[in-house]
Tab-separated table of C-alpha atoms and ligand atoms in Angstrom:
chain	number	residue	atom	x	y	z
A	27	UNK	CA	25.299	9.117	-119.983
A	28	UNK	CA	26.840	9.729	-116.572
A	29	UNK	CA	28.607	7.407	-114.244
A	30	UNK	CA	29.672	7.551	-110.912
A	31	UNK	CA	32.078	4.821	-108.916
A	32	UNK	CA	31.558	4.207	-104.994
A	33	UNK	CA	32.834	2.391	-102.455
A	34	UNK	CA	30.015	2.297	-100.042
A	35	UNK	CA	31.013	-0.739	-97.146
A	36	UNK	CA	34.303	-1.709	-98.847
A	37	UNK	CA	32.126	-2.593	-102.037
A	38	UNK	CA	32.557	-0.915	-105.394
A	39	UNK	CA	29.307	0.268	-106.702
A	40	UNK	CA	28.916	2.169	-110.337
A	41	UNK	CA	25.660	3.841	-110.701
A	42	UNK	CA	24.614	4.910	-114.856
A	43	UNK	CA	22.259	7.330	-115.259
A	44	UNK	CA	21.463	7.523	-118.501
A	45	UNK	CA	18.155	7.512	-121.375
A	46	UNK	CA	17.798	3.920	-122.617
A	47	UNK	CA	20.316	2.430	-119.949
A	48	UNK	CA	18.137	-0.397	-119.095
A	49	UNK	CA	17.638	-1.642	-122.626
A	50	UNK	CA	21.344	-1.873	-122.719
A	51	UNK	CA	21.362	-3.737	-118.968
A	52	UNK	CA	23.569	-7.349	-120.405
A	53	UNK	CA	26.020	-5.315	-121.929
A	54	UNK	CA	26.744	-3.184	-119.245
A	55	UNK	CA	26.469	-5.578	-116.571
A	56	UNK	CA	28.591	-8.370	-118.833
A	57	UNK	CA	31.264	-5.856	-118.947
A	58	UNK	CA	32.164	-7.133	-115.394
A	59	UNK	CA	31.393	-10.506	-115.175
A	60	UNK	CA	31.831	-13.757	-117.476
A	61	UNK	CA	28.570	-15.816	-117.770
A	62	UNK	CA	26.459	-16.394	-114.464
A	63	UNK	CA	22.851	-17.163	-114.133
A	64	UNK	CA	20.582	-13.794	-113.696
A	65	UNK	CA	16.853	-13.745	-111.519
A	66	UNK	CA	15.266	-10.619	-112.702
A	67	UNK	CA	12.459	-9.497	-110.403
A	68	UNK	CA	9.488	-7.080	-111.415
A	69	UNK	CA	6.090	-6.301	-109.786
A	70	UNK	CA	2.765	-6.725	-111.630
A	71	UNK	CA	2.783	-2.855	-112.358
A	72	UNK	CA	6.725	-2.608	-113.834
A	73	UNK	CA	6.770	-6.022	-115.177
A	74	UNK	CA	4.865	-5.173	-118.823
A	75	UNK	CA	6.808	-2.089	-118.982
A	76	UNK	CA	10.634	-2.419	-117.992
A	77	UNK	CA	11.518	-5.958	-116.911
A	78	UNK	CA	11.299	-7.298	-120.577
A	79	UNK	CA	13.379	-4.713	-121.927
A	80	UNK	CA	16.109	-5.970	-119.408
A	81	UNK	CA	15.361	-9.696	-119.671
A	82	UNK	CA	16.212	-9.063	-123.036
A	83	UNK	CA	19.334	-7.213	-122.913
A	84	UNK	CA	20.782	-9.873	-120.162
A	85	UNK	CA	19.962	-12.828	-122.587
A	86	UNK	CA	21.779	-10.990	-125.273
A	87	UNK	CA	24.700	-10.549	-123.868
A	88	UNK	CA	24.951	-14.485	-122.914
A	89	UNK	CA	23.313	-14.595	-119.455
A	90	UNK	CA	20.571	-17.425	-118.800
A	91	UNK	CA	17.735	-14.954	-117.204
A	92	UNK	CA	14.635	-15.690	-115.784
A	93	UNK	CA	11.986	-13.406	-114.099
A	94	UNK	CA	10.091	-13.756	-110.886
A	95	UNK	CA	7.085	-11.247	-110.928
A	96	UNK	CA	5.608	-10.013	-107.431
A	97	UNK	CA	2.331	-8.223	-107.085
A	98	UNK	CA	2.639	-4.394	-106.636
A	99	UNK	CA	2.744	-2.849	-103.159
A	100	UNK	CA	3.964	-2.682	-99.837
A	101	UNK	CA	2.603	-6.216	-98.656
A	102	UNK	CA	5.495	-7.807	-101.150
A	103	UNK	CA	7.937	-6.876	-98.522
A	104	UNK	CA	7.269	-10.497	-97.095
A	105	UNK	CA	8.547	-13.355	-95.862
A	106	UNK	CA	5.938	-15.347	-97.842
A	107	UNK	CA	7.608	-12.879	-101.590
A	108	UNK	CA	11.101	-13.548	-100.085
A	109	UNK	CA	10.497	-17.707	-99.873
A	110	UNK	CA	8.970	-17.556	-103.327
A	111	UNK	CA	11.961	-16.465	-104.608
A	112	UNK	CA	14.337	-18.571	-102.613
A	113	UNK	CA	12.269	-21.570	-104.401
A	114	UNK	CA	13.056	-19.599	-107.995
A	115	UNK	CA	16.793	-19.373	-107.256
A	116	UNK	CA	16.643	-23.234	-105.960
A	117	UNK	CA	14.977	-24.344	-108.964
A	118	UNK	CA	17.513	-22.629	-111.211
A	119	UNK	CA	20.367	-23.481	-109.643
A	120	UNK	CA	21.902	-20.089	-109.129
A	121	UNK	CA	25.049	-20.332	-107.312
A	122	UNK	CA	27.721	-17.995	-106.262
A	123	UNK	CA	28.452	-16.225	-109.917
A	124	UNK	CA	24.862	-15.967	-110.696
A	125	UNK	CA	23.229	-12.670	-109.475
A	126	UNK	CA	19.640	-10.679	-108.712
A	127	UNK	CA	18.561	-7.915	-111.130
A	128	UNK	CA	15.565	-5.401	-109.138
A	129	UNK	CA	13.650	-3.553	-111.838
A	130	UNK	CA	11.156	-1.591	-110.036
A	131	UNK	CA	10.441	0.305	-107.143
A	132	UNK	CA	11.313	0.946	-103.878
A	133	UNK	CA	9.386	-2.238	-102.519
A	134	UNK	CA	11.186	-4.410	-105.169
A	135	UNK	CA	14.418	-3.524	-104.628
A	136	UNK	CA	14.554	-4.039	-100.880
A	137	UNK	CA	13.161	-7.609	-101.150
A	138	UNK	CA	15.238	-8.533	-103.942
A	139	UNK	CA	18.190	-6.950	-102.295
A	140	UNK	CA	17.538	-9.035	-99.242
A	141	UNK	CA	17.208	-11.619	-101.243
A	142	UNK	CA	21.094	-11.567	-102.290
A	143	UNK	CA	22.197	-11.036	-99.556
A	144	UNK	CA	20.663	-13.894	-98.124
A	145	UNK	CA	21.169	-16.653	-101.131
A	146	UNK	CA	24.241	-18.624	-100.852
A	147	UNK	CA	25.007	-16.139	-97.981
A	148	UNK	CA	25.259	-13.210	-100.100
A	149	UNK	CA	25.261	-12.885	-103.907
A	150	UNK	CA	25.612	-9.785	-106.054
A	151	UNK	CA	23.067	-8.052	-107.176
A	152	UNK	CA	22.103	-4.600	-109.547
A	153	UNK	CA	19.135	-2.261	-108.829
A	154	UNK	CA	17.138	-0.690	-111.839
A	155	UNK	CA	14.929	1.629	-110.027
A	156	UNK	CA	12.048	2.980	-111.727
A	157	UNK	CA	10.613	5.389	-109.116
A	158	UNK	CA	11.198	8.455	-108.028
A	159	UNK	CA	12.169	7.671	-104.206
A	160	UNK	CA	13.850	4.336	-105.305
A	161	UNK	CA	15.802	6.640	-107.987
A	162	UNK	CA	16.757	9.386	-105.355
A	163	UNK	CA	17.246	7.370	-102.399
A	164	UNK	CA	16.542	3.575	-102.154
A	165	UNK	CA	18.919	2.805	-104.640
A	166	UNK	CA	21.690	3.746	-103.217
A	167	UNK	CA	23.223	2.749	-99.847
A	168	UNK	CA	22.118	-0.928	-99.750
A	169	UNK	CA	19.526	-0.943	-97.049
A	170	UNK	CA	17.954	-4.193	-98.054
A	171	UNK	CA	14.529	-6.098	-96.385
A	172	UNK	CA	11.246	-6.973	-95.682
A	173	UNK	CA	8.580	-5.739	-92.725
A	174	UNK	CA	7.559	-7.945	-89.896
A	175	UNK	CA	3.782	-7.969	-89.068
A	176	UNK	CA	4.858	-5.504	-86.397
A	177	UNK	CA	6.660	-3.030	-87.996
A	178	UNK	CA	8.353	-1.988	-91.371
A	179	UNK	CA	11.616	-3.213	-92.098
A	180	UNK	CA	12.444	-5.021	-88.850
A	181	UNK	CA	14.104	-7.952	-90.960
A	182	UNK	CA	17.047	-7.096	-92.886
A	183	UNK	CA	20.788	-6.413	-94.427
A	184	UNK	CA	23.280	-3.874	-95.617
A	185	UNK	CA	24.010	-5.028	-98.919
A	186	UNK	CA	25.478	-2.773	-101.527
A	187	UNK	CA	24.329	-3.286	-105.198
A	188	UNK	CA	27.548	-3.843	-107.490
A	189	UNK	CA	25.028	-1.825	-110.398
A	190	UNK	CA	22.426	0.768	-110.448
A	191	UNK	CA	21.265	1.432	-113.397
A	192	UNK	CA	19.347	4.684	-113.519
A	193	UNK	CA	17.131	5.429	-116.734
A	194	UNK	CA	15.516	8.981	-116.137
A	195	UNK	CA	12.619	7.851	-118.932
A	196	UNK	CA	11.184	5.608	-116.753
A	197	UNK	CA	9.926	8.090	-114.520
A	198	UNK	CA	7.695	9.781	-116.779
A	199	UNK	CA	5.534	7.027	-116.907
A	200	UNK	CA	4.532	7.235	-113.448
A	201	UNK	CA	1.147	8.847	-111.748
A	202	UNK	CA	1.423	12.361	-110.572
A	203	UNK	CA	0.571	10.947	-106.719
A	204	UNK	CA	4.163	8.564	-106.974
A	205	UNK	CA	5.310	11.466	-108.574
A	206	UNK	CA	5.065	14.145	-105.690
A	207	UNK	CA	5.415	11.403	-103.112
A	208	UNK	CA	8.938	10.175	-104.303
A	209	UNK	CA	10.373	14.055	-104.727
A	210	UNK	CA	9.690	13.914	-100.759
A	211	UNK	CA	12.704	12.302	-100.365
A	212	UNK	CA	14.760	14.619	-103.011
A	213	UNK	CA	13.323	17.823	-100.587
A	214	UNK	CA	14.363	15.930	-97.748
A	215	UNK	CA	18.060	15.505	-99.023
A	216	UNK	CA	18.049	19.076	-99.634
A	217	UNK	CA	16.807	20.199	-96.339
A	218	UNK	CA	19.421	18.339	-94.283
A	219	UNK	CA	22.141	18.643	-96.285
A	220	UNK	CA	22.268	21.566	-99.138
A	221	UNK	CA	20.754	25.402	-98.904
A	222	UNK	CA	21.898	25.472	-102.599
A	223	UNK	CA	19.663	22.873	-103.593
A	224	UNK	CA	16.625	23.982	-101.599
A	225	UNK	CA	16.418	26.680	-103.396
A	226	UNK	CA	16.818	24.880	-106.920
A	227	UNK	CA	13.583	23.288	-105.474
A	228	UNK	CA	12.081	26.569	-105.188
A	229	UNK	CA	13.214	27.775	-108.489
A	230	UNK	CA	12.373	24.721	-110.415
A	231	UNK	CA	9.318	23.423	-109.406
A	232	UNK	CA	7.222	23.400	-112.188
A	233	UNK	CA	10.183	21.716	-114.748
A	234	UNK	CA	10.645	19.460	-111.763
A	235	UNK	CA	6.457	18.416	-111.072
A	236	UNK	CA	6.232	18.749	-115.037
A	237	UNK	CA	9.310	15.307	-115.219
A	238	UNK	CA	11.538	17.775	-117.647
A	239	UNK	CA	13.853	15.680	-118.751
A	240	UNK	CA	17.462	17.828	-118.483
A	241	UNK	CA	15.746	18.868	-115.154
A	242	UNK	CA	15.146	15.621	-113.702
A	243	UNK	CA	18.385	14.390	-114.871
A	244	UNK	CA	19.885	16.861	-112.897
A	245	UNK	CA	17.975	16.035	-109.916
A	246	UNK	CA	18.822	12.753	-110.422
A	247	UNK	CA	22.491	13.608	-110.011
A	248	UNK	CA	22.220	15.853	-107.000
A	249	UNK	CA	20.752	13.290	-105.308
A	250	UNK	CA	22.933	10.824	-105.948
A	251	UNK	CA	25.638	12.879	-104.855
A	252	UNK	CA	24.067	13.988	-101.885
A	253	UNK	CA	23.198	9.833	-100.889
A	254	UNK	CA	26.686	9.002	-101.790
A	255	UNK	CA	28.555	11.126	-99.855
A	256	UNK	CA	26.802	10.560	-96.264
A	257	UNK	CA	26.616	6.601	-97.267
A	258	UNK	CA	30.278	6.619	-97.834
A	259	UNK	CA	30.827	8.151	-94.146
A	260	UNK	CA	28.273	5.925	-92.378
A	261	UNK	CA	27.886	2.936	-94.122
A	262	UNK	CA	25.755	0.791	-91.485
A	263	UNK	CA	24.456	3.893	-89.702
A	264	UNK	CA	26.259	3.497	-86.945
A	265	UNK	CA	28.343	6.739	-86.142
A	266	UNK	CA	24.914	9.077	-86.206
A	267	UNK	CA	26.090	10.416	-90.358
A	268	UNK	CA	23.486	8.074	-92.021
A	269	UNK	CA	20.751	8.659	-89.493
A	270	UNK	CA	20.401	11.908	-90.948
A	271	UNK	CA	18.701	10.530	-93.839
A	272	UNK	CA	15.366	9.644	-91.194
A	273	UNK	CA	14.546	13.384	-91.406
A	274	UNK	CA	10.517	13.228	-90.997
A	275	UNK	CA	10.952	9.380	-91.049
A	276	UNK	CA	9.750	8.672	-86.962
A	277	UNK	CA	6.213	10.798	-87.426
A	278	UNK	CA	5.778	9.192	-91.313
A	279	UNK	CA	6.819	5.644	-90.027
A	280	UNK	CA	3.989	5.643	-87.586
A	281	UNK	CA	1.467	7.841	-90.206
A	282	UNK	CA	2.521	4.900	-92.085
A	283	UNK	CA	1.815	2.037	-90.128
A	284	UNK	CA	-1.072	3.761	-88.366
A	285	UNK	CA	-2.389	3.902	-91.777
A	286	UNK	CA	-2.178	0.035	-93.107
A	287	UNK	CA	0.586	1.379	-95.739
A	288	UNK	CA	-2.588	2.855	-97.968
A	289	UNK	CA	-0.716	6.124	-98.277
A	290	UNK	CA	2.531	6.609	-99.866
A	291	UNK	CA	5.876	6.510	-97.746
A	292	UNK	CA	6.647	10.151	-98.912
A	293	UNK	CA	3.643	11.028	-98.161
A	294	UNK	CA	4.295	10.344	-94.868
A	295	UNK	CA	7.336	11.363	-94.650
A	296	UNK	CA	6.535	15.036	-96.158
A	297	UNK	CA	4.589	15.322	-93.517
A	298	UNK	CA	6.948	14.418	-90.851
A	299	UNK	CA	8.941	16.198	-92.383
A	300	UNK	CA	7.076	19.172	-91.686
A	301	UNK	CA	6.115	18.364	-88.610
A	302	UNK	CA	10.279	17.515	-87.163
A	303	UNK	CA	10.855	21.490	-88.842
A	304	UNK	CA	7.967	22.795	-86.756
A	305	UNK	CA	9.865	20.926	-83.728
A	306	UNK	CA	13.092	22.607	-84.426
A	307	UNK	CA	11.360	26.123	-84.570
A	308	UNK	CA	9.762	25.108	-81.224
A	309	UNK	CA	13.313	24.261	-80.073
A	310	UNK	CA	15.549	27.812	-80.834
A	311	UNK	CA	16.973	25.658	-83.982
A	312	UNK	CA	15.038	26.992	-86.639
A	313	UNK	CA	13.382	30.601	-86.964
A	314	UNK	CA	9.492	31.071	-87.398
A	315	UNK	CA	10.725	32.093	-90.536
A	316	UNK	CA	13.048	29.176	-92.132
A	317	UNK	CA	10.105	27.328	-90.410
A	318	UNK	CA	7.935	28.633	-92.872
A	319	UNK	CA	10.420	28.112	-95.492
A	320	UNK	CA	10.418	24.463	-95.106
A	321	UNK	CA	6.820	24.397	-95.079
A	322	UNK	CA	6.008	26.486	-97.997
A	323	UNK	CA	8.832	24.264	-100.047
A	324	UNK	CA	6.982	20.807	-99.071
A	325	UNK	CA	3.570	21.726	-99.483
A	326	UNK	CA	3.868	23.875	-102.774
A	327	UNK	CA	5.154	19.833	-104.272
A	328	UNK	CA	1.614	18.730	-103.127
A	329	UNK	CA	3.063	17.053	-100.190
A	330	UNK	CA	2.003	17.206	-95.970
A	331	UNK	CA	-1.542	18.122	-97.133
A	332	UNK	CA	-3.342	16.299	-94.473
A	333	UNK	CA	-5.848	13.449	-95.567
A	334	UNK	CA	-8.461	11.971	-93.461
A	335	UNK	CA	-6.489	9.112	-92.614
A	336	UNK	CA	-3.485	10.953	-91.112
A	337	UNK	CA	-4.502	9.876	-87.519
A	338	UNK	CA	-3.891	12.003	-84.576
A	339	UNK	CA	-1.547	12.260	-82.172
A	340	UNK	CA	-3.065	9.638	-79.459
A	341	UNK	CA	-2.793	7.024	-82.171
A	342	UNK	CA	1.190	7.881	-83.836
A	343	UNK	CA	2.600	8.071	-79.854
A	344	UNK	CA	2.155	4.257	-79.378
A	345	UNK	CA	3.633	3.820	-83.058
A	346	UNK	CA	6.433	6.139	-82.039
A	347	UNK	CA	6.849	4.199	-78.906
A	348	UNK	CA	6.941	0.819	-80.811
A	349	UNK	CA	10.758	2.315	-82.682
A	350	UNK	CA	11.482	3.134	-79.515
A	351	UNK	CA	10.675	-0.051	-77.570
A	352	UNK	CA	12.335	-1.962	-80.802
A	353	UNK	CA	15.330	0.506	-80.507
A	354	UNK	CA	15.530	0.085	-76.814
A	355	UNK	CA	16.194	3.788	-76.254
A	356	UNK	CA	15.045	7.093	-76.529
A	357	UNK	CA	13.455	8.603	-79.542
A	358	UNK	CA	16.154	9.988	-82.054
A	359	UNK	CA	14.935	13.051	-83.854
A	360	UNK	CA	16.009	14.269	-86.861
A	361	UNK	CA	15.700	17.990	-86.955
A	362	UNK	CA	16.743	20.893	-88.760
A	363	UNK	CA	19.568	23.708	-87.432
A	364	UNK	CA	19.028	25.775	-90.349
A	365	UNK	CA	18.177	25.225	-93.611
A	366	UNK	CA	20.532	22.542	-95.088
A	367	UNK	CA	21.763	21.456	-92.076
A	368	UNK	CA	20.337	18.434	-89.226
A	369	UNK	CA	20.917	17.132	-86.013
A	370	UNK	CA	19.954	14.502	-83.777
A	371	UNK	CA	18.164	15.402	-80.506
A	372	UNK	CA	16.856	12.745	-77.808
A	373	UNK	CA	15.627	15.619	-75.672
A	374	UNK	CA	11.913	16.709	-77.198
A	375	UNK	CA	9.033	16.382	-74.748
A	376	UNK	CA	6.183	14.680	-75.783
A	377	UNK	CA	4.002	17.849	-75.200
A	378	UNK	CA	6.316	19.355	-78.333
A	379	UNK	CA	5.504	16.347	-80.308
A	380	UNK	CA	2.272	16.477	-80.158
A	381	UNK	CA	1.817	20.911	-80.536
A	382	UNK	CA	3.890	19.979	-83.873
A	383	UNK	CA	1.700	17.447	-85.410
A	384	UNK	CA	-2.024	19.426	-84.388
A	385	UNK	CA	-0.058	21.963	-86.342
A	386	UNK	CA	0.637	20.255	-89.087
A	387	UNK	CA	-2.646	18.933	-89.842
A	388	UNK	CA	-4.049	22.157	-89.254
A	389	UNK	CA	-1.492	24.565	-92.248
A	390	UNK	CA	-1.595	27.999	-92.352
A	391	UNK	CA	0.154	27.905	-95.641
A	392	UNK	CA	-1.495	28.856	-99.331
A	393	UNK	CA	-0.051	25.667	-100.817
A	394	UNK	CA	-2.931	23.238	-99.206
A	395	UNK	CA	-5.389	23.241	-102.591
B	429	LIG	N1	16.595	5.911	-96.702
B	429	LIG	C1	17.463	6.144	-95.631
B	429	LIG	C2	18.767	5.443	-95.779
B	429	LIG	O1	19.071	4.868	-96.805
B	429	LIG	O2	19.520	5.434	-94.846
């Protein structure tokens, strides 16, 4: 069992990572608190497997728990989910000690998140994230929300979880697809932030794609670490730290949208990802060859392998446009300046944009099969 104390926002977070820390949820959540009422909230997909566990643990230790159950996916990121669970806390009566448990995802814990920080104007609440990108990244940092019918995540709130409670077992349950898609993000911490851990990704691929436990642990940990540190600098992303973290995010964003959310966020992202490394090459940041180092890294996960339904470039400039109308500036790139290292560039013609993307969908690399 490892665990880690933050302050991310002038709130003290503790994140457990740990085999079998979510049966033990009420004891180590009680440890901190006296009584309270508890909304646990699952989707249809988690529910069966991980929210009962939990349930149980929290009523054990003396907490009066109840749980609110969402249907899978993207389209729970809602205004509609988010009322449904106002009326839940309403009709229990949970007040300012009570609190919001997320077991799930990465879609679960940004609505429940939102959720606290919106009841009562702000109540505490724990994350239990059981996939990979909600593990590695959405866990930690308190971006809470939901999308607007115009774009993801328009609506929202920094609110830092007091718990996250990180049990590595959970991901081997999950489909090789979430699988590859959430390790996008785990690359993409790497990339911007650690050459040492890049190439722990190239060494230990196939423990990594095969879920080895002591492996995964580890990655776990490094990414934790890596999240941690830049959240602690740039809490509400405002000094340029925490922006960072889009790297591939403005091309998978609009592959995203563009797409009706039928293909994973990593999936996306990988492939902006790719794409934003190709525009630092193109730039003097990167060499051809750490170019092709990047690439090579993302697509031997499975990831950036283009799919019919990655559109083209005509279609992603009006959904790149759309951040930037919302943003009311220029487009801010994440790119690469070596490997392990971004910056932010406002600078890149469109012309570059759209060279990088017809060359992403088109990969020279052996990793495509
Ligand atoms: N996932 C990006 C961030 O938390 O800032």
């Amino acid at each position: 069992m490892k665990v880690f104390n933050y302050t991310f926002d002038r709130r003290p977070c503790r994140v457990t990572i740990g085999d079998g820390v979510l049966r033990m949820a009420g004891s180590t959540i009680s440890r901190c608190r006296r009584g309270g009422k508890v909304l646990v909230v699952s989707d249809s997909n988690v529910a069966p497997l991980y929210a009962d566990p939990v349930c149980r643990s929290l009523r054990e230790a003396g907490l009066e728990c109840r749980l609110a159950v969402v249907p899978a996916g993207e389209d729970s990121k809602s205004s509609e989910r988010l009322a449904e669970l106002y009326d839940e806390l309403a009709d229990m009566r949970l007040g300012r000690d009570g609190f919001l448990v997320a077991v799930g995802g990465g879609v679960v814990g940004d609505l429940t998140g939102f959720a606290a920080a919106t009841w009562l104007r702000g109540v505490d609440f724990v994350i239990c994230p059981t996939s990979v990108m909600a593990v590695v990244d959405a866990s930690i940092g308190g971006k809470t929300g939901i999308n607007h019918h115009t774009g993801k995540n328009l609506i929202g709130a920094f609110h830092q979880p007091v718990e996250v409670l990180i049990d590595p077992t959970c991901l081997r349950t999950l489909e090789r697809r979430d699988l590859q898609a959430g390790l996008a993000e785990s690359i993409k911490h790497a990339l911007i932030e650690d050459e040492g851990f890049v190439s722990w990704h190239e060494a230990q691929r196939e423990p990594i794609l095969g879920c080895h436990p002591q492996t995964m642990g580890e990655l776990i940990a490094r990414n934790v670490a890596i999240k941690a540190k830049i959240v602690t600098q740039d809490a509400r992303e405002q000094s340029g730290i925490r922006a960072r973290l889009n790297f591939g995010h403005t091309i998978g964003h609009a592959i995203e949208a563009s797409c009706g959310y039928r293909l994973r966020h990593g999936e996306c992202v990988a492939f902006g990802m790719v794409a934003a490394s190709r525009i630092s090459q193109v730039l003097g940041l990167l060499s051809e060859e750490q170019h092709e180092r990047v690439e090579a890294l993302i697509r031997s996960f499975g990831l950036a392998v283009p799919v019919g339904e990655m559109t083209s470039y005509e279609t992603l400039s009006s959904y790149i446009a759309g951040d930037k109308k919302v943003a009311a500036s220029r487009v801010r790139w994440v790119l690469l300046s070596g490997i392990g290292r971004s910056v932010i560039r406002d600078d890149v013609d469109e012309a570059v944009v759209r060279d990088a993307i017809a060359l992403t969908h088109a990969p020279r690399s052996p990793w495509t099969c």
